[in-house]
Amino acid sequence: MSHVLIHDPTLRDGHHAVGHQLDAAQLRAYAAAADAAGIPVVEVGHGNGLGASSLQVGRARLSDDEMLSVVREALTHSRMGVFMLPGWGRAQDLDKAIAHGADVVRIGTHCTEADLAERHLGHLSERGVEAHGVLLMSHMAGPEQLAEQCARLVEFGACGVGILDSSGHFLPADVTARVAAIRAAVDVPVMFHGHNNLGMAVANSVAAVEAGAEIIDACARGFGAGAGNTQLEVVVPVLERLGHTTGIDLYRLLDATDFAGRELMKVPPTIDSLGVVSGLSGVFSGFKTRVLEISGREGVDPRDVFFELGRRQAVAGQEDLIVDVVAALRSAARDQERHA
Amino acid sequence: MNQKGRLSVAVIGAGLIGVDLATKISRSDRLGLELVVGRDESTPGLRRLAKEGLPVAANGIRSLIERDTPFDVVFDATNALAHPEHAKLLSPFSALLVDLTPSQVGRMVIPTVNGLDALSHRNVNMVSCGGQAAIPVLHAVARNHPIEYAEVVTTAAGPSIGRSTRLNLDEYIETTQDAVREFSGIEDVKVMVNLSPARPPVTFRVAISLLGEELSQESVRAAVDSAAQEMRAFVGGYTVTACTVNGGKAFIAVEVDASGDRIPRYAGNLDIINSAALHVAEQYAAVQLSSAYAETS
């Protein structure tokens, strides 16, 4: 059985669940607890990555500089990870992260747009920083296409590649097919990042490992947008029971995740109606807060909004579409009333 | 001026932008397309243009400089890192250089805001597709309202974004931000870019969020509608799809359908920057041709 590297984005992707409002004490204490548990990589930042704090996806309480310096100080053994989407962050944001001592940098693009990572992956390789390339919204592309895109990421200098199930849409067989195809196309470690909209995040992560993935993302209590991410304190012992090693201390892991449950969130993520609808429609759960706000204001069913966003294939970052979709649904409803 | 009474024109670059631009120029009454240069003959764009009977050459900018009669207008549709060298090589000639890369070397021009600047500068820069779409609206709203913060998010379809733009994403963002600051006077500005993997591809879109206490639905709508109307004079597919104001925050979305031509309808990003570049060159040509006419009569 194999070793699985656990990559913990509680302090990055988890940020979506609290509008990017974690403060320095929360970041410091969770990072120290994760470090004590032996979690290999602790990722930190705004939920959408370096440079992303904005009206479009939410303004963070702390600047990237503040977040990175606090977490860096708290980590003694764990490596510090950061995430960046070209188009949202720039090379200057990468340089700042490197100066703060980021050990692992992930460059993300939507599933068919790997070419967008070429410049920044090159920028990182030239500076000797461990750079990975990851594909978001991966349910929108098939196994062969994802495998081709991952091979491109490796050409650009990525020393790890993989897929994010950003909308929590996959079932285990979908993950098996995709990870196996990527595994066959590249000779670097493959990662999988799950979301729990359909209750499949742990099962999908197991499927990924069985298909050859060596890096699994998971968050304490599943901290993340909407229905949340793969639950860290569940997936680690499950993988261990299946005979994989993670190098993580179970009790210290449970301590870290109990801390997160108490101090990082008001309530742990749950699969509510919009969580299910978001997973079914293939729309990132990060849209939830704004969908609720705008559909509440305009008197439209938020479930209809999610399905219409799914029909338009909205991707994470296109939160601006919500206003148009709500307006279109409202005017369609008025037309219907008029004709009734 | 060439024999048919048009200004002689060359295009450097045969990517998605260069090919569409060449097609648009070939229909102009004032501009005569005499050369499109690419890096090598096997470029799909060059081959396509050659097949349509347009004059093409490989070897990049060399083929352009080595020609005996200089061009009146040269469009640079390569990339931001190559443009400074091109500008240097072309500086001994009198041509108007219209730069479609986000290099920021030349004077930035948004036709409805400072189009006349193209008459007094030898090198003009077309900012970016997002800048061409957002700045007319930002300029119009900021003229009547104090704005504390402006945010612009552009979304383009994956197939409409070529390699140069992908490599120049940082320059795209920085140039667009600088142009928004310069033309709207708003100091705090953030620009972001999405590339959509959706199939069928999505229409080019620019979403603008503004913060300002004096923003009101009526005054913002009026400013946005008048800016959009001016834009439609040369970009037919320019449409405002949302314009709302709530509690000191305005949200405006613009979509651009590419109209006519052989680029797909969703590629409004190519259409708007090329239409703006063409518009600038045609205005320049009108002045040049009328003064040439005055001299000969």
XYZ file of C-alpha atoms in Angstrom:
637
model
C 0.000 0.000 0.000
C 1.131 3.510 -0.721
C 1.910 6.726 1.087
C -0.662 9.473 0.594
C 0.357 13.097 1.029
C -2.352 15.080 2.792
C -2.648 18.687 1.677
C -4.776 20.773 4.043
C -6.478 23.890 2.583
C -8.598 24.559 5.711
C -7.162 28.085 5.933
C -7.619 28.732 2.182
C -10.660 26.908 0.764
C -12.295 26.863 4.197
C -12.215 30.639 4.047
C -15.186 30.563 1.632
C -17.434 29.390 4.475
C -16.815 32.537 6.535
C -16.568 35.178 3.823
C -12.739 35.163 4.051
C -12.940 36.642 7.562
C -10.527 34.487 9.593
C -8.345 36.615 11.870
C -4.679 36.272 12.760
C -5.308 34.396 16.041
C -7.475 31.799 14.247
C -4.920 31.297 11.478
C -2.036 31.022 13.937
C -3.723 28.558 16.275
C -5.025 26.228 13.552
C -1.688 26.251 11.700
C 0.128 25.346 14.930
C -2.338 22.518 15.646
C -2.039 21.135 12.108
C 1.734 21.359 12.402
C 1.643 19.413 15.678
C -0.492 16.703 14.032
C 2.112 16.217 11.300
C -0.032 17.411 8.408
C 2.482 17.753 5.562
C 1.124 20.868 3.802
C -0.952 23.711 5.278
C -2.387 25.989 2.592
C -3.406 29.551 3.457
C -4.967 32.555 1.776
C -8.153 34.088 0.446
C -10.533 31.329 -0.714
C -9.884 32.206 -4.374
C -6.147 32.463 -3.806
C -3.475 35.149 -3.872
C -4.646 38.582 -5.032
C -8.334 37.584 -5.137
C -9.790 39.746 -2.373
C -12.537 41.709 -4.172
C -16.229 42.624 -4.321
C -16.720 39.868 -6.908
C -15.782 37.009 -4.575
C -15.548 38.742 -1.199
C -12.999 40.890 0.565
C -10.737 39.187 3.084
C -10.251 40.486 6.618
C -6.463 40.196 6.332
C -4.133 40.968 3.439
C -2.200 38.134 1.772
C 0.944 39.446 3.474
C -0.634 39.269 6.935
C -2.057 35.778 6.387
C 1.198 34.352 5.057
C 3.432 35.832 7.720
C 1.195 34.596 10.574
C 0.992 31.039 9.230
C 4.684 30.910 8.341
C 5.603 31.693 11.937
C 3.283 28.988 13.258
C 4.689 26.166 11.107
C 7.812 24.296 12.188
C 7.528 20.992 10.308
C 4.579 21.408 7.940
C 5.218 23.082 4.624
C 3.262 26.211 3.741
C 1.133 26.083 0.596
C -0.447 28.905 -1.413
C -2.845 28.931 -4.339
C -3.141 31.313 -7.271
C -5.441 31.622 -10.262
C -3.838 33.494 -13.206
C -6.186 36.365 -14.016
C -6.836 36.883 -10.277
C -3.305 36.955 -8.940
C -0.120 37.992 -10.757
C 3.585 37.156 -10.744
C 4.157 39.905 -8.191
C 1.792 38.078 -5.811
C 3.825 34.901 -6.329
C 7.038 36.780 -5.568
C 5.561 38.095 -2.335
C 4.472 34.568 -1.341
C 7.961 33.233 -2.083
C 9.460 36.010 0.038
C 7.119 34.920 2.856
C 8.522 31.390 2.606
C 5.799 29.556 0.686
C 7.080 26.007 0.034
C 4.439 24.719 -2.383
C 2.618 26.912 -4.877
C -0.425 25.720 -6.775
C -1.433 27.436 -9.979
C -5.064 26.771 -10.858
C -6.935 27.169 -14.139
C -10.349 26.054 -15.281
C -10.341 22.506 -16.596
C -9.593 23.138 -20.299
C -7.403 26.237 -19.869
C -4.083 24.773 -18.664
C -2.187 27.058 -21.087
C -3.094 29.937 -18.837
C -0.650 28.542 -16.251
C 2.376 28.482 -18.578
C 3.858 31.830 -17.626
C 3.409 31.492 -13.866
C 4.538 27.857 -13.665
C 7.651 28.936 -15.590
C 8.127 31.872 -13.232
C 8.086 29.504 -10.242
C 10.332 26.839 -11.801
C 12.915 29.498 -12.670
C 12.994 30.429 -8.988
C 13.301 26.845 -7.817
C 9.908 26.837 -6.051
C 7.869 23.615 -5.972
C 4.993 24.381 -8.331
C 1.892 22.300 -8.965
C -0.772 22.801 -11.634
C -4.403 22.043 -10.798
C -7.596 22.079 -12.869
C -10.770 23.599 -11.417
C -14.373 22.702 -12.305
C -13.056 19.386 -13.607
C -16.527 17.859 -14.052
C -16.812 20.030 -17.182
C -14.195 17.934 -19.046
C -13.771 14.224 -19.757
C -10.904 11.956 -18.652
C -8.872 12.216 -21.874
C -9.154 15.981 -22.018
C -8.100 16.345 -18.376
C -5.169 13.993 -18.986
C -4.015 16.128 -21.950
C -4.337 19.295 -19.905
C -2.349 17.780 -17.024
C 0.388 16.710 -19.441
C 0.583 20.352 -20.593
C 0.933 21.500 -16.974
C 3.891 19.135 -16.555
C 5.480 20.557 -19.744
C 5.180 24.028 -18.203
C 7.103 22.869 -15.126
C 4.485 21.496 -12.701
C 5.899 18.788 -10.447
C 2.434 17.765 -9.294
C -0.915 17.962 -11.120
C -4.511 17.150 -10.424
C -8.186 18.007 -10.418
C -10.607 19.877 -8.179
C -14.226 18.756 -8.039
C -15.139 22.392 -7.409
C -18.903 21.793 -7.454
C -18.981 18.456 -5.661
C -20.560 16.894 -8.745
C -18.516 13.686 -9.158
C -19.512 10.174 -8.161
C -16.680 7.727 -7.407
C -16.638 6.132 -10.879
C -16.182 9.609 -12.445
C -13.131 10.166 -10.255
C -11.671 6.731 -10.974
C -11.846 7.292 -14.742
C -10.333 10.767 -14.559
C -7.515 10.051 -12.130
C -6.586 6.849 -13.996
C -6.391 8.753 -17.297
C -4.229 11.486 -15.751
C -2.027 8.893 -14.019
C -1.360 7.251 -17.375
C -0.452 10.579 -18.994
C 2.004 12.031 -16.470
C 4.861 10.822 -14.291
C 4.425 13.333 -11.450
C 2.185 12.886 -8.386
C -1.551 13.334 -9.047
C -3.854 15.160 -6.608
C -7.587 15.109 -6.001
C -9.622 17.781 -4.207
C -13.210 16.884 -3.336
C -16.332 18.749 -2.279
C -19.145 17.092 -0.376
C -22.316 18.351 -2.066
C -23.573 14.859 -2.819
C -22.027 13.253 0.261
C -19.289 11.683 -1.870
C -16.149 13.612 -0.895
C -14.521 10.861 1.207
C -15.625 8.079 -1.153
C -14.346 10.113 -4.118
C -10.999 10.658 -2.383
C -10.684 6.912 -1.737
C -11.523 6.245 -5.401
C -8.830 8.746 -6.396
C -6.187 7.031 -4.257
C -7.181 3.616 -5.576
C -6.794 4.987 -9.123
C -3.277 6.210 -8.308
C -3.626 9.672 -6.744
C -0.845 10.412 -4.251
C -1.998 13.793 -2.930
C -5.399 14.277 -1.265
C -6.859 17.620 -0.195
C -8.994 17.712 2.938
C -10.199 20.337 5.420
C -10.934 20.184 9.147
C -14.682 19.502 9.636
C -14.893 19.767 5.852
C -14.569 23.570 6.301
C -15.431 25.061 2.915
C -18.114 26.716 0.805
C -21.660 25.354 1.011
C -21.628 21.616 1.682
C -17.919 21.807 2.385
C -14.817 19.901 1.352
C -13.538 16.394 2.061
C -13.486 16.040 5.849
C -9.874 15.785 6.976
C -10.345 13.866 10.237
C -12.470 11.286 8.389
C -10.475 10.741 5.215
C -7.133 10.318 7.040
C -8.169 7.353 9.250
C -10.188 5.860 6.362
C -7.075 5.864 4.163
C -5.034 4.414 7.044
C -7.596 1.621 7.515
C -7.267 0.836 3.820
C -3.564 0.368 4.458
C -2.186 3.692 3.215
C 0.197 5.731 5.312
C -0.166 9.473 5.911
C 2.345 10.097 8.709
C -0.352 11.986 10.644
C -0.932 11.486 14.394
C -4.631 10.614 14.881
C -5.216 12.190 18.296
C -3.389 15.390 17.405
C -5.352 15.494 14.139
C -8.606 15.166 16.097
C -7.417 17.922 18.450
C -6.681 20.215 15.501
C -10.029 19.554 13.860
C -11.912 19.939 17.187
C -10.217 23.310 17.524
C -11.317 24.203 13.997
C -14.894 23.112 14.771
C -14.944 25.322 17.864
C -12.958 28.353 16.754
C -13.025 28.745 12.959
C -16.741 28.299 12.216
C -20.113 28.950 13.796
C -21.471 25.645 12.497
C -19.718 22.895 10.543
C -20.638 22.662 6.833
C -23.801 20.714 6.162
C -25.425 19.440 2.990
C -28.474 21.690 2.873
C -30.892 22.051 -0.080
C -28.685 24.503 -1.926
C -25.688 22.236 -1.317
C -27.460 19.388 -3.096
C -28.665 21.654 -5.911
C -25.186 23.124 -6.334
C -23.694 19.605 -6.660
C -26.371 18.442 -9.086
C -26.155 21.567 -11.242
C -22.346 21.583 -11.278
C -22.064 25.125 -9.878
C -19.424 26.077 -7.282
C -21.004 26.382 -3.795
C -19.097 29.619 -3.250
C -21.948 31.253 -5.205
C -24.383 30.408 -2.401
C -24.214 33.571 -0.272
C -24.724 35.915 -3.202
C -27.385 33.716 -4.780
C -29.336 33.832 -1.498
C -28.858 37.584 -1.141
C -29.872 38.521 -4.682
C -32.688 35.975 -5.108
C -34.084 36.984 -1.708
C -34.075 40.644 -2.755
C -35.748 39.916 -6.086
C -38.148 37.164 -4.954
C -36.766 34.291 -7.049
C -36.257 30.637 -5.973
C -32.505 30.252 -5.312
C -32.658 26.616 -6.485
C -33.825 27.833 -9.903
C -30.909 30.267 -9.917
C -28.400 27.445 -9.321
C -29.877 25.265 -12.070
C -29.880 28.187 -14.518
C -26.255 29.022 -13.611
C -25.465 25.345 -14.259
C -27.195 25.505 -17.637
C -25.008 28.531 -18.479
C -21.947 26.583 -17.263
C -20.907 29.332 -14.868
C -17.456 28.728 -13.404
C -16.015 29.859 -10.082
C -15.088 33.517 -10.552
C -18.171 34.342 -12.633
C -20.238 35.433 -9.631
C -21.264 38.502 -11.654
C -23.656 36.283 -13.666
C -25.963 35.880 -10.656
C -27.507 39.339 -11.151
C -28.312 38.621 -14.812
C -29.696 35.148 -14.086
C -31.973 36.406 -11.302
C -33.238 39.215 -13.533
C -33.927 36.758 -16.378
C -35.833 34.378 -14.077
C -37.841 37.217 -12.588
C -38.884 38.589 -15.949
C -39.762 35.065 -17.180
C -41.967 34.623 -14.088
C -43.711 37.954 -14.766
C -44.358 36.967 -18.370
C -45.937 33.744 -17.170
C -48.189 35.608 -14.707
C -49.282 37.959 -17.452
C -50.235 35.095 -19.727
C -51.970 33.125 -16.982
C -0.884 56.706 -49.653
C -1.209 53.890 -52.163
C -2.388 53.996 -55.770
C -6.053 53.541 -54.866
C -6.088 56.632 -52.648
C -5.949 54.671 -49.411
C -3.345 54.640 -46.685
C -1.032 51.633 -46.977
C -1.338 49.283 -44.036
C 0.599 46.367 -42.562
C -0.340 44.015 -39.745
C 2.303 42.264 -37.627
C 1.016 39.050 -36.100
C -1.283 36.388 -37.521
C -2.885 35.022 -34.362
C -6.589 35.301 -33.512
C -6.402 39.114 -33.302
C -4.206 39.671 -36.379
C -6.341 37.508 -38.655
C -9.633 39.161 -37.694
C -8.044 42.605 -37.938
C -6.707 41.846 -41.443
C -10.189 40.782 -42.529
C -11.706 43.997 -41.151
C -9.039 46.217 -42.781
C -9.528 44.539 -46.138
C -13.047 46.017 -46.279
C -12.012 49.585 -45.446
C -12.389 52.412 -47.981
C -9.559 54.393 -46.432
C -7.082 51.663 -45.544
C -5.386 49.386 -48.058
C -4.055 46.154 -46.558
C -0.700 45.525 -48.203
C 0.987 43.038 -45.886
C 0.325 40.696 -42.978
C 3.476 39.273 -41.419
C 3.762 36.252 -39.182
C 6.624 34.347 -37.648
C 6.666 31.537 -40.185
C 4.739 30.316 -43.198
C 3.213 27.341 -41.444
C 1.168 29.563 -39.052
C -2.492 28.591 -39.579
C -3.501 32.278 -39.593
C -1.067 33.209 -42.369
C -2.094 30.223 -44.444
C -5.745 31.120 -44.095
C -5.165 34.738 -45.129
C -2.989 33.670 -48.082
C -5.755 31.352 -49.238
C -8.154 34.308 -49.214
C -5.754 36.182 -51.499
C -4.407 38.625 -48.902
C -0.708 39.585 -49.095
C 1.283 37.711 -46.439
C 4.931 37.232 -45.510
C 6.863 35.229 -42.947
C 10.021 36.348 -41.059
C 8.130 38.707 -38.766
C 8.893 42.405 -38.706
C 11.973 42.031 -40.980
C 9.786 41.576 -44.073
C 8.066 44.811 -43.179
C 11.139 46.963 -42.617
C 12.929 45.712 -45.689
C 10.194 46.900 -48.042
C 11.117 49.845 -50.295
C 8.050 52.040 -49.737
C 7.228 52.562 -46.070
C 3.725 51.898 -44.720
C 1.388 54.643 -43.508
C -0.147 52.592 -40.689
C 1.261 49.507 -38.940
C -0.823 47.451 -36.519
C 1.062 45.344 -33.955
C -0.970 42.256 -33.019
C 1.891 40.242 -31.497
C 2.509 40.399 -27.762
C 3.402 42.889 -25.055
C 6.960 41.599 -24.673
C 7.683 41.918 -28.419
C 6.135 45.340 -28.963
C 8.919 47.560 -27.525
C 11.381 46.059 -30.030
C 8.898 46.522 -32.883
C 8.340 50.145 -31.870
C 12.099 50.735 -31.877
C 12.611 49.140 -35.299
C 9.750 51.159 -36.785
C 10.691 54.498 -35.194
C 12.757 55.727 -38.191
C 9.600 55.538 -40.343
C 6.684 57.949 -40.285
C 3.986 55.282 -39.913
C 1.263 55.534 -37.277
C 1.820 52.507 -35.044
C -1.372 51.030 -33.562
C -0.474 48.582 -30.804
C -3.050 45.932 -29.862
C -0.866 44.356 -27.163
C -1.070 45.501 -23.528
C 2.495 46.912 -23.731
C 1.698 50.482 -22.609
C 4.480 51.822 -24.816
C 2.331 54.215 -26.822
C -0.434 56.686 -25.908
C -3.438 54.707 -24.640
C -6.572 55.369 -26.673
C -10.241 54.615 -26.011
C -12.023 55.960 -29.138
C -15.089 57.452 -27.430
C -12.992 59.037 -24.680
C -9.785 60.357 -26.290
C -9.932 59.145 -29.899
C -8.389 62.391 -31.185
C -5.119 61.625 -29.392
C -4.361 59.232 -32.227
C -3.901 62.282 -34.492
C -1.055 63.673 -32.406
C 0.848 60.514 -31.376
C 2.925 58.211 -33.580
C 2.367 55.178 -31.347
C -1.071 54.499 -29.899
C -1.974 51.635 -27.614
C -5.401 49.992 -27.624
C -5.166 48.975 -23.910
C -7.052 45.632 -23.894
C -10.414 44.187 -24.905
C -11.629 44.552 -21.308
C -10.452 48.162 -21.230
C -12.200 48.977 -24.516
C -15.436 47.517 -23.132
C -15.333 48.900 -19.574
C -13.712 52.321 -19.815
C -16.416 54.100 -21.862
C -18.938 53.169 -19.137
C -16.584 53.949 -16.246
C -15.674 57.286 -17.795
C -19.352 58.204 -18.235
C -20.400 57.242 -14.687
C -17.334 58.763 -13.005
C -17.934 62.092 -14.770
C -21.135 62.601 -12.741
C -20.459 60.661 -9.528
C -17.582 60.477 -7.081
C -16.391 56.839 -7.110
C -14.382 55.345 -4.252
C -13.593 52.012 -5.866
C -14.045 50.341 -9.243
C -13.778 46.650 -9.976
C -13.811 45.132 -13.470
C -14.145 41.400 -14.120
C -13.871 40.264 -17.730
C -14.904 36.802 -18.866
C -13.844 35.505 -22.265
C -14.409 32.122 -23.877
C -11.342 29.867 -23.843
C -11.242 29.414 -27.653
C -11.226 33.212 -28.175
C -7.997 33.746 -26.222
C -4.765 32.996 -28.069
C -1.362 32.115 -26.692
C 0.021 35.658 -26.544
C -2.856 36.915 -24.418
C -2.496 33.888 -22.134
C 1.181 34.657 -21.633
C 0.453 38.377 -21.201
C -2.277 38.060 -18.567
C -0.349 40.055 -15.958
C 0.314 42.861 -18.461
C -3.335 42.706 -19.528
C -4.450 43.303 -15.942
C -1.884 46.023 -15.170
C -2.488 47.928 -18.407
C -6.250 47.766 -18.000
C -6.010 48.983 -14.392
C -3.751 51.872 -15.382
C -6.075 52.848 -18.217
C -9.147 52.762 -15.957
C -7.344 55.040 -13.487
C -6.223 57.438 -16.181
C -9.508 57.772 -18.069
C -11.993 57.631 -15.193
C -9.927 59.373 -12.530
C -10.843 56.606 -10.058
C -7.792 55.795 -7.963
C -8.697 52.506 -6.320
C -9.136 50.024 -9.187
C -8.999 46.249 -9.474
C -9.211 44.207 -12.688
C -9.666 40.430 -12.868
C -9.947 38.011 -15.762
C -11.860 34.745 -16.164
C -11.423 32.308 -19.025
C -14.490 30.137 -19.408
C -14.280 26.463 -20.409
C -18.048 26.382 -21.243
C -19.220 24.683 -24.467
C -20.817 26.200 -26.420
C -18.470 29.076 -25.554
C -19.807 32.059 -23.624
C -20.124 35.581 -25.013
C -17.417 38.075 -24.002
C -18.555 39.915 -20.892
C -17.344 42.680 -18.634
C -18.834 43.122 -15.160
C -18.254 46.425 -13.385
C -18.852 47.066 -9.671
C -18.613 50.591 -8.329
C -18.733 51.978 -4.811
C -19.874 55.571 -4.324
C -22.396 57.203 -2.013
C -24.007 59.366 -4.680
C -24.738 56.536 -7.110
C -28.436 56.321 -8.024
C -30.291 54.017 -10.389
C -31.495 56.825 -12.694
C -28.242 58.750 -13.022
C -26.098 55.627 -13.493
C -28.513 54.155 -16.045
C -28.514 57.409 -18.042
C -24.705 57.592 -18.117
C -24.362 53.909 -19.046
C -26.964 54.078 -21.824
C -25.374 57.096 -23.480
C -21.905 55.483 -23.363
C -23.331 52.271 -24.840
C -24.998 54.146 -27.653
C -21.729 55.807 -28.641
C -19.992 52.424 -28.581
C -22.580 50.840 -30.859
C -21.606 53.292 -33.611
C -18.563 51.110 -34.297
C -19.104 47.961 -32.177
C -22.604 46.805 -33.183
C -22.784 43.982 -30.629
C -22.142 46.139 -27.527
C -25.043 45.507 -25.102
C -25.701 46.437 -21.477
C -27.193 43.315 -19.857
C -27.451 44.536 -16.264
C -27.433 47.912 -14.533
C -28.505 48.029 -10.904
C -27.736 50.290 -7.969
C -28.259 49.158 -4.371
C -27.021 50.952 -1.275
C -24.085 52.863 -2.730
C -23.027 50.014 -4.990
C -23.577 49.960 -8.742
C -23.338 46.829 -10.828
C -23.131 47.057 -14.610
C -22.621 44.165 -17.009
C -21.773 44.595 -20.687
C -21.671 41.810 -23.252
C -20.194 42.094 -26.727
C -21.346 39.886 -29.593
C -18.970 39.792 -32.520
C -21.000 40.928 -35.496
C -20.388 39.867 -39.070
C -16.910 38.717 -40.005
C -15.728 35.174 -39.705
C -14.943 35.158 -36.010
C -17.580 33.367 -33.898
C -20.292 35.489 -32.267
C -18.980 34.799 -28.758
C -15.573 36.332 -29.554
C -16.641 39.909 -28.792
C -13.251 40.447 -27.138
C -11.535 40.190 -30.538
C -14.246 42.240 -32.219
C -14.142 45.165 -29.795
C -10.370 45.733 -29.698
C -10.071 45.295 -33.468
C -13.053 47.550 -34.178
C -11.557 50.181 -31.876
C -8.147 49.918 -33.572
C -9.745 50.131 -36.999
C -11.852 53.117 -35.930
C -8.740 54.976 -34.726
C -6.830 54.211 -37.940
C -9.755 55.258 -40.134
C -10.080 58.597 -38.367
C -6.350 59.126 -38.812
C -6.704 58.160 -42.479
C -9.569 60.603 -43.007
C -7.381 63.473 -41.829
C -4.310 62.313 -43.777
C -6.268 61.740 -46.979
C -8.079 65.078 -46.827
C -4.821 66.992 -46.276
C -3.193 65.016 -49.109
C -6.144 65.958 -51.293
C -5.813 69.612 -50.290
C -2.107 69.591 -51.211
C -2.698 68.140 -54.672
C -5.652 70.381 -55.595
